[in-house]
Tab-separated table of C-alpha atoms in Angstrom:
chain	number	residue	atom	x	y	z
A	244	UNK	CA	-13.262	-48.108	52.292
A	245	UNK	CA	-16.602	-49.368	50.774
A	246	UNK	CA	-15.724	-50.009	47.046
A	247	UNK	CA	-17.888	-51.150	44.197
A	248	UNK	CA	-15.943	-53.156	41.468
A	249	UNK	CA	-17.404	-53.368	37.967
A	250	UNK	CA	-15.971	-55.985	35.726
A	251	UNK	CA	-16.673	-58.650	33.233
A	252	UNK	CA	-17.309	-62.032	35.144
A	253	UNK	CA	-15.693	-64.214	32.483
A	254	UNK	CA	-12.311	-66.060	32.217
A	255	UNK	CA	-10.779	-63.034	30.466
A	256	UNK	CA	-7.764	-61.329	32.143
A	257	UNK	CA	-9.599	-58.120	33.141
A	258	UNK	CA	-12.290	-60.051	35.022
A	259	UNK	CA	-9.599	-62.195	36.834
A	260	UNK	CA	-7.609	-59.207	37.969
A	261	UNK	CA	-10.561	-57.289	39.084
A	262	UNK	CA	-11.813	-60.327	41.092
A	263	UNK	CA	-8.474	-61.103	42.764
A	264	UNK	CA	-7.917	-57.408	43.501
A	265	UNK	CA	-11.395	-57.238	45.208
A	266	UNK	CA	-10.666	-60.367	47.241
A	267	UNK	CA	-7.369	-59.140	48.529
A	268	UNK	CA	-8.875	-55.740	49.307
A	269	UNK	CA	-11.589	-57.539	51.466
A	270	UNK	CA	-8.826	-59.472	53.231
A	271	UNK	CA	-7.363	-56.122	54.253
A	272	UNK	CA	-10.693	-54.951	55.712
A	273	UNK	CA	-12.223	-53.080	52.879
A	274	UNK	CA	-15.828	-53.724	52.051
A	275	UNK	CA	-16.072	-54.947	48.481
A	276	UNK	CA	-19.211	-54.951	46.270
A	277	UNK	CA	-18.856	-56.791	42.851
A	278	UNK	CA	-21.543	-55.528	40.382
A	279	UNK	CA	-21.862	-57.396	37.152
A	280	UNK	CA	-24.267	-59.585	35.068
A	281	UNK	CA	-23.183	-62.840	36.723
A	282	UNK	CA	-20.820	-64.028	39.538
A	283	UNK	CA	-17.210	-63.683	38.406
A	284	UNK	CA	-15.607	-66.971	37.763
A	285	UNK	CA	-12.907	-66.434	40.425
A	286	UNK	CA	-15.268	-65.335	42.996
A	287	UNK	CA	-15.930	-68.646	44.821
A	288	UNK	CA	-16.962	-67.387	48.190
A	289	UNK	CA	-18.925	-64.486	49.411
A	290	UNK	CA	-18.269	-63.232	52.990
A	291	UNK	CA	-18.519	-60.347	55.498
A	292	UNK	CA	-16.478	-57.943	53.368
A	293	UNK	CA	-17.352	-59.421	49.957
A	294	UNK	CA	-20.793	-58.922	48.261
A	295	UNK	CA	-22.118	-59.597	44.654
A	296	UNK	CA	-25.051	-57.744	43.137
A	297	UNK	CA	-26.351	-59.106	39.859
A	298	UNK	CA	-27.349	-56.599	37.015
A	299	UNK	CA	-30.558	-57.835	35.665
A	300	UNK	CA	-31.435	-56.672	32.030
A	301	UNK	CA	-35.204	-56.978	31.464
A	302	UNK	CA	-36.086	-58.247	28.079
A	303	UNK	CA	-38.452	-55.823	25.999
A	304	UNK	CA	-39.521	-56.638	22.413
A	305	UNK	CA	-38.803	-53.018	21.405
A	306	UNK	CA	-35.017	-53.563	21.866
A	307	UNK	CA	-33.094	-55.353	19.350
A	308	UNK	CA	-30.131	-55.367	21.765
A	309	UNK	CA	-30.911	-55.224	25.528
A	310	UNK	CA	-29.533	-51.934	26.943
A	311	UNK	CA	-26.902	-53.384	29.417
A	312	UNK	CA	-25.387	-49.886	30.128
A	313	UNK	CA	-28.651	-48.565	31.266
A	314	UNK	CA	-29.324	-51.338	33.617
A	315	UNK	CA	-25.702	-51.143	35.009
A	316	UNK	CA	-25.959	-47.451	35.731
A	317	UNK	CA	-29.191	-47.851	37.404
A	318	UNK	CA	-27.849	-50.589	39.447
A	319	UNK	CA	-24.797	-48.729	40.436
A	320	UNK	CA	-26.905	-45.793	41.566
A	321	UNK	CA	-29.124	-48.102	43.732
A	322	UNK	CA	-26.210	-50.041	45.359
A	323	UNK	CA	-24.182	-46.733	46.211
A	324	UNK	CA	-27.294	-45.432	47.988
A	325	UNK	CA	-28.067	-48.594	49.600
A	326	UNK	CA	-24.540	-49.681	50.906
A	327	UNK	CA	-23.079	-46.139	51.214
A	328	UNK	CA	-20.401	-47.040	48.688
A	329	UNK	CA	-17.573	-44.514	48.704
A	330	UNK	CA	-15.765	-45.372	45.356
A	331	UNK	CA	-16.461	-46.879	41.922
A	332	UNK	CA	-13.625	-49.010	40.372
A	333	UNK	CA	-14.604	-50.060	36.872
A	334	UNK	CA	-12.494	-52.423	34.873
A	335	UNK	CA	-12.535	-52.382	31.093
A	336	UNK	CA	-13.545	-49.205	29.461
A	337	UNK	CA	-16.551	-50.384	27.434
A	338	UNK	CA	-19.213	-50.156	28.634
A	339	UNK	CA	-18.223	-49.974	32.288
A	340	UNK	CA	-16.585	-46.412	32.299
A	341	UNK	CA	-19.480	-45.105	30.373
A	342	UNK	CA	-22.150	-46.655	32.690
A	343	UNK	CA	-20.034	-45.431	35.632
A	344	UNK	CA	-20.085	-41.810	34.468
A	345	UNK	CA	-23.901	-41.862	33.928
A	346	UNK	CA	-24.197	-43.206	37.533
A	347	UNK	CA	-22.142	-40.407	38.849
A	348	UNK	CA	-24.231	-37.844	37.134
A	349	UNK	CA	-27.537	-39.359	38.412
A	350	UNK	CA	-26.050	-39.540	41.910
A	351	UNK	CA	-24.821	-35.864	41.651
A	352	UNK	CA	-28.436	-34.682	41.045
A	353	UNK	CA	-29.345	-36.386	44.431
A	354	UNK	CA	-26.468	-34.518	46.087
A	355	UNK	CA	-24.154	-37.619	46.198
A	356	UNK	CA	-20.593	-37.173	44.999
A	357	UNK	CA	-18.649	-40.362	44.253
A	358	UNK	CA	-15.208	-40.761	42.497
A	359	UNK	CA	-14.719	-43.227	39.865
A	360	UNK	CA	-11.407	-45.004	38.967
A	361	UNK	CA	-11.238	-46.609	35.573
A	362	UNK	CA	-8.674	-49.414	34.641
A	363	UNK	CA	-7.824	-50.029	31.166
A	364	UNK	CA	-6.927	-53.617	30.270
A	365	UNK	CA	-6.090	-53.950	26.610
A	366	UNK	CA	-8.602	-54.739	23.781
A	367	UNK	CA	-11.058	-52.222	25.496
A	368	UNK	CA	-8.777	-49.571	24.024
A	369	UNK	CA	-6.816	-51.223	21.044
A	370	UNK	CA	-9.690	-53.181	19.489
A	371	UNK	CA	-13.112	-52.321	20.620
A	372	UNK	CA	-12.525	-48.890	21.954
A	373	UNK	CA	-10.728	-47.875	18.689
A	374	UNK	CA	-13.682	-48.673	16.603
A	375	UNK	CA	-15.051	-45.407	15.125
A	376	UNK	CA	-18.555	-46.281	16.344
A	377	UNK	CA	-17.250	-46.254	20.091
A	378	UNK	CA	-14.303	-43.985	20.003
A	379	UNK	CA	-16.071	-40.754	21.024
A	380	UNK	CA	-17.909	-42.275	23.848
A	381	UNK	CA	-14.827	-44.156	25.052
A	382	UNK	CA	-12.584	-41.225	25.092
A	383	UNK	CA	-15.343	-39.113	26.743
A	384	UNK	CA	-15.915	-41.587	29.611
A	385	UNK	CA	-12.150	-42.101	30.192
A	386	UNK	CA	-11.613	-38.377	30.466
A	387	UNK	CA	-14.478	-37.886	32.822
A	388	UNK	CA	-13.070	-40.562	35.090
A	389	UNK	CA	-11.524	-39.074	38.286
A	390	UNK	CA	-8.427	-41.386	37.964
A	391	UNK	CA	-7.311	-43.583	35.162
A	392	UNK	CA	-4.946	-46.603	35.299
A	393	UNK	CA	-3.571	-49.008	32.744
A	394	UNK	CA	-1.890	-52.406	33.312
A	395	UNK	CA	1.261	-51.480	31.187
A	396	UNK	CA	3.280	-48.643	29.901
A	397	UNK	CA	2.630	-49.787	26.430
A	398	UNK	CA	-1.187	-49.725	26.883
A	399	UNK	CA	-0.886	-46.078	28.301
A	400	UNK	CA	1.112	-45.064	25.156
A	401	UNK	CA	-1.443	-46.874	22.924
A	402	UNK	CA	-4.373	-45.177	24.578
A	403	UNK	CA	-3.094	-41.619	23.884
A	404	UNK	CA	-2.265	-42.739	20.428
A	405	UNK	CA	-5.527	-44.219	19.499
A	406	UNK	CA	-8.091	-42.128	21.511
A	407	UNK	CA	-8.655	-38.567	22.147
A	408	UNK	CA	-7.580	-38.932	25.994
A	409	UNK	CA	-6.220	-35.912	27.704
A	410	UNK	CA	-6.373	-37.173	31.345
A	411	UNK	CA	-3.334	-38.534	33.174
A	412	UNK	CA	-2.917	-42.391	33.053
A	413	UNK	CA	-1.245	-44.128	35.915
A	414	UNK	CA	0.448	-47.355	35.093
A	415	UNK	CA	-0.318	-50.135	37.731
A	416	UNK	CA	0.831	-53.470	36.398
A	417	UNK	CA	-1.155	-56.718	36.682
A	418	UNK	CA	-0.325	-58.930	39.555
A	419	UNK	CA	-0.074	-62.594	40.824
A	420	UNK	CA	-0.835	-63.922	44.253
A	421	UNK	CA	2.398	-65.831	45.108
A	422	UNK	CA	1.176	-66.802	48.511
A	423	UNK	CA	-1.697	-68.923	46.931
A	424	UNK	CA	0.957	-70.805	44.896
A	425	UNK	CA	2.831	-71.533	48.114
A	426	UNK	CA	-0.440	-72.924	49.685
A	427	UNK	CA	-1.196	-74.986	46.721
A	428	UNK	CA	2.389	-76.317	46.298
A	429	UNK	CA	1.023	-80.018	46.711
A	430	UNK	CA	-1.203	-80.043	43.658
A	431	UNK	CA	-3.210	-83.392	43.617
A	432	UNK	CA	-2.759	-83.693	39.840
A	433	UNK	CA	-0.171	-86.263	38.729
A	434	UNK	CA	2.555	-85.098	36.199
A	435	UNK	CA	2.151	-88.655	34.630
A	436	UNK	CA	-1.558	-87.869	33.643
A	437	UNK	CA	-0.196	-85.463	31.025
A	438	UNK	CA	3.248	-86.817	29.952
A	439	UNK	CA	5.783	-89.409	30.460
A	440	UNK	CA	8.765	-88.769	32.687
A	441	UNK	CA	11.121	-88.129	29.875
A	442	UNK	CA	8.772	-85.699	28.058
A	443	UNK	CA	8.926	-81.979	28.386
A	444	UNK	CA	5.572	-80.170	28.991
A	445	UNK	CA	4.971	-77.051	27.053
A	446	UNK	CA	1.714	-75.191	27.754
A	447	UNK	CA	-0.388	-72.406	26.335
A	448	UNK	CA	-3.472	-70.826	27.985
A	449	UNK	CA	-5.654	-68.233	26.183
A	450	UNK	CA	-9.139	-67.547	24.763
A	451	UNK	CA	-7.944	-68.960	21.345
A	452	UNK	CA	-8.626	-65.749	19.363
A	453	UNK	CA	-6.707	-64.770	16.278
A	454	UNK	CA	-4.598	-62.274	18.119
A	455	UNK	CA	-3.061	-65.220	20.153
A	456	UNK	CA	-1.621	-66.696	16.889
A	457	UNK	CA	-2.708	-70.343	17.802
A	458	UNK	CA	-1.302	-71.902	14.638
A	459	UNK	CA	2.170	-70.463	15.559
A	460	UNK	CA	1.905	-72.371	18.758
A	461	UNK	CA	1.303	-75.605	17.040
A	462	UNK	CA	4.141	-75.007	14.554
A	463	UNK	CA	6.588	-73.973	17.263
A	464	UNK	CA	5.696	-77.134	19.191
A	465	UNK	CA	6.059	-79.254	16.062
A	466	UNK	CA	9.560	-78.127	15.769
A	467	UNK	CA	10.423	-78.687	19.450
A	468	UNK	CA	9.059	-82.321	19.457
A	469	UNK	CA	11.185	-83.253	16.529
A	470	UNK	CA	14.220	-82.264	18.705
A	471	UNK	CA	13.157	-84.013	22.096
A	472	UNK	CA	10.136	-85.892	23.666
A	473	UNK	CA	7.483	-83.351	24.642
A	474	UNK	CA	3.758	-82.893	24.901
A	475	UNK	CA	1.712	-79.660	24.426
A	476	UNK	CA	-1.160	-78.637	26.769
A	477	UNK	CA	-3.625	-76.319	25.044
A	478	UNK	CA	-5.927	-74.636	27.937
A	479	UNK	CA	-8.767	-72.561	26.737
A	480	UNK	CA	-11.480	-72.234	24.306
A	481	UNK	CA	-12.353	-70.008	21.344
A	482	UNK	CA	-12.739	-69.630	17.703
A	483	UNK	CA	-9.261	-70.847	16.758
A	484	UNK	CA	-9.566	-74.117	18.636
A	485	UNK	CA	-11.004	-76.134	15.717
A	486	UNK	CA	-8.264	-74.923	13.340
A	487	UNK	CA	-5.642	-75.926	15.879
A	488	UNK	CA	-6.970	-79.381	16.081
A	489	UNK	CA	-6.948	-79.700	12.349
A	490	UNK	CA	-3.412	-78.437	12.078
A	491	UNK	CA	-2.254	-81.124	14.733
A	492	UNK	CA	-3.685	-83.732	12.644
A	493	UNK	CA	-2.195	-82.424	9.379
A	494	UNK	CA	1.144	-82.399	11.207
A	495	UNK	CA	0.696	-85.855	12.612
A	496	UNK	CA	1.194	-84.634	16.230
A	497	UNK	CA	-2.400	-85.102	17.496
A	498	UNK	CA	-1.265	-87.714	19.972
A	499	UNK	CA	1.233	-85.168	21.509
A	500	UNK	CA	-1.323	-82.364	22.072
A	501	UNK	CA	-4.107	-82.306	24.787
A	502	UNK	CA	-6.760	-79.605	24.355
A	503	UNK	CA	-8.400	-79.028	27.760
A	504	UNK	CA	-10.978	-76.480	26.930
A	505	UNK	CA	-11.809	-73.895	29.572
A	506	UNK	CA	-10.375	-75.581	32.702
A	507	UNK	CA	-10.316	-74.985	36.531
A	508	UNK	CA	-7.108	-77.000	36.801
A	509	UNK	CA	-4.939	-74.292	35.451
A	510	UNK	CA	-2.682	-74.208	38.475
A	511	UNK	CA	-2.337	-78.053	38.398
A	512	UNK	CA	-1.165	-77.719	34.720
A	513	UNK	CA	1.254	-74.949	35.289
A	514	UNK	CA	2.754	-76.649	38.294
A	515	UNK	CA	4.148	-79.417	36.086
A	516	UNK	CA	4.929	-77.415	33.060
A	517	UNK	CA	8.414	-76.842	31.579
A	518	UNK	CA	7.769	-74.044	29.262
A	519	UNK	CA	4.935	-71.550	28.535
A	520	UNK	CA	4.378	-70.223	24.841
A	521	UNK	CA	2.771	-66.979	24.155
A	522	UNK	CA	3.464	-65.781	20.466
A	523	UNK	CA	0.550	-63.258	20.528
A	524	UNK	CA	0.099	-60.478	17.750
A	525	UNK	CA	-0.086	-58.330	20.940
A	526	UNK	CA	-0.705	-58.411	24.555
A	527	UNK	CA	-1.635	-55.355	26.786
A	528	UNK	CA	0.376	-57.014	29.652
A	529	UNK	CA	0.598	-60.734	29.352
A	530	UNK	CA	-1.145	-61.965	32.534
A	531	UNK	CA	-0.997	-65.585	31.305
A	532	UNK	CA	2.779	-65.431	30.958
A	533	UNK	CA	2.984	-63.933	34.622
A	534	UNK	CA	0.881	-66.749	36.026
A	535	UNK	CA	3.121	-69.236	34.414
A	536	UNK	CA	6.216	-67.560	35.632
A	537	UNK	CA	4.782	-67.412	39.261
A	538	UNK	CA	5.025	-71.486	38.954
A	539	UNK	CA	8.566	-71.103	37.937
A	540	UNK	CA	7.740	-71.733	34.242
A	541	UNK	CA	9.969	-69.818	31.796
A	542	UNK	CA	8.161	-68.021	28.841
A	543	UNK	CA	8.924	-67.919	25.221
A	544	UNK	CA	6.817	-65.090	23.737
A	545	UNK	CA	6.580	-62.289	21.153
A	546	UNK	CA	8.190	-58.998	21.892
A	547	UNK	CA	4.863	-57.157	21.233
A	548	UNK	CA	2.687	-54.811	23.322
A	549	UNK	CA	3.392	-55.142	26.977
A	550	UNK	CA	5.141	-58.607	26.992
A	551	UNK	CA	8.666	-57.076	27.323
A	552	UNK	CA	7.389	-55.382	30.654
A	553	UNK	CA	6.871	-58.827	32.280
A	554	UNK	CA	8.895	-61.373	30.240
A	555	UNK	CA	12.432	-60.230	30.674
A	556	UNK	CA	14.391	-61.388	27.598
A	557	UNK	CA	17.321	-63.759	28.548
A	558	UNK	CA	16.229	-64.037	32.186
A	559	UNK	CA	12.501	-65.274	32.611
A	560	UNK	CA	12.521	-66.536	29.075
A	561	UNK	CA	13.013	-65.174	25.480
A	562	UNK	CA	11.369	-62.650	23.299
A	563	UNK	CA	11.063	-62.812	19.445
A	564	UNK	CA	9.496	-60.855	16.770
A	565	UNK	CA	5.852	-61.644	16.034
A	566	UNK	CA	5.652	-64.599	13.680
A	567	UNK	CA	9.144	-65.675	14.139
A	568	UNK	CA	8.346	-69.306	14.538
A	569	UNK	CA	11.748	-70.476	13.932
A	570	UNK	CA	13.326	-68.176	16.484
A	571	UNK	CA	10.801	-69.043	19.170
A	572	UNK	CA	11.296	-72.686	18.599
A	573	UNK	CA	15.030	-72.324	18.760
A	574	UNK	CA	14.697	-70.392	22.017
A	575	UNK	CA	12.501	-72.959	23.510
A	576	UNK	CA	14.837	-75.799	22.561
A	577	UNK	CA	17.736	-73.782	24.019
A	578	UNK	CA	15.942	-73.719	27.451
A	579	UNK	CA	14.602	-77.305	27.286
A	580	UNK	CA	17.486	-79.157	25.944
A	581	UNK	CA	19.711	-78.959	29.233
A	582	UNK	CA	18.371	-79.529	32.783
A	583	UNK	CA	20.686	-77.074	34.135
A	584	UNK	CA	19.760	-74.229	31.875
A	585	UNK	CA	15.925	-75.052	32.441
A	586	UNK	CA	16.527	-74.918	36.338
A	587	UNK	CA	18.129	-71.565	36.008
A	588	UNK	CA	15.288	-70.109	33.828
A	589	UNK	CA	12.768	-71.552	36.273
A	590	UNK	CA	14.493	-69.796	39.233
A	591	UNK	CA	14.659	-66.588	37.168
A	592	UNK	CA	11.013	-66.565	36.104
A	593	UNK	CA	9.987	-66.993	39.725
A	594	UNK	CA	12.335	-64.090	40.799
A	595	UNK	CA	10.852	-61.813	38.205
A	596	UNK	CA	7.256	-62.839	39.079
A	597	UNK	CA	7.822	-61.831	42.714
A	598	UNK	CA	8.116	-58.272	41.553
A	599	UNK	CA	4.400	-58.301	40.609
A	600	UNK	CA	3.243	-60.152	43.646
A	601	UNK	CA	-0.224	-58.662	44.893
A	602	UNK	CA	1.384	-57.623	48.150
A	603	UNK	CA	3.490	-55.138	46.155
A	604	UNK	CA	0.840	-53.884	43.738
A	605	UNK	CA	-2.168	-53.563	45.994
A	606	UNK	CA	-0.880	-50.643	47.933
A	607	UNK	CA	-0.651	-48.823	44.618
A	608	UNK	CA	-4.339	-49.231	44.075
A	609	UNK	CA	-5.044	-48.222	47.740
A	610	UNK	CA	-3.132	-44.939	47.169
A	611	UNK	CA	-5.079	-44.184	44.012
A	612	UNK	CA	-8.415	-44.779	45.908
A	613	UNK	CA	-7.434	-42.432	48.695
A	614	UNK	CA	-6.295	-39.795	45.907
A	615	UNK	CA	-9.613	-40.251	44.077
A	616	UNK	CA	-11.597	-39.734	47.327
A	617	UNK	CA	-9.729	-36.592	48.181
A	618	UNK	CA	-10.533	-35.099	44.854
A	619	UNK	CA	-14.364	-35.244	45.297
């Protein structure tokens, strides 16, 4: 199949999932065209089956905000005609589903029918899509998609609750490429760079937004380090980072916390981690947790959103109510205090992660694509 993938090219989960999906589809012989405003961060190499087309938005003084949706829909039309693309797969409802629908209509006027699959990822529904300024357009474009998928059952239910969506939504969970972890098993990074031999390594990775409850992570770690030698690895950047750094200083633990910023060494850090913290207000799925589990890292998280669908309480880690700092700290200490307990949780985390291996999930998308094409 010749498939156009539209996504955000940034470090966010939707862009990562879209890129990894496209690359694996290409390895299976499909022709993949990434269409976005810059090259996706996970798209390191282009090749015979992988193409990237940049969406340029010309500046014009009349526009206070440049019309990206217009530029994207026009680019989609051009690329569909130039490369005989058979299917559009748009990730993140805003503005991609809307632009995709406009492209479909323009192509229809030229006698070209092309199906569109829309994948919902989270805040495109629960935060941005639920805003009254966007809700009618988002609901409309989702309903006009040929097939809609969501990354968790929880997100599917939230979509129906928050928006006027009447179309069927198919749940296809996020995935991890476990084979990549096997290939990269001998990570060059040395554990000693991050911590002493007797210290446990606790990690958090996110975009440091309020929804991630970054202060909770610092306070949970503070309780852990009072019980055992430990270091905290904070990977990512965002509006809550400065507050987190101040809180570390106030608690007197700055020397035990490393802030990496946005890093390309995530796999190296996770490969030496003993525990992953994710106390978020909500997660549509919890891709960061899955990435940690794929390295055999148990997860202590909130029980909100789609997290219970990936972090199995008492097996791959523990779940607690949002804001339960004492409970999460106690669970973390329970895992980290005993080497035998930690090793069992490590094995369990990897076992759960195998259920989400890309080799198990990708055929679900291929079946959806075939179904969408048959509908047109």
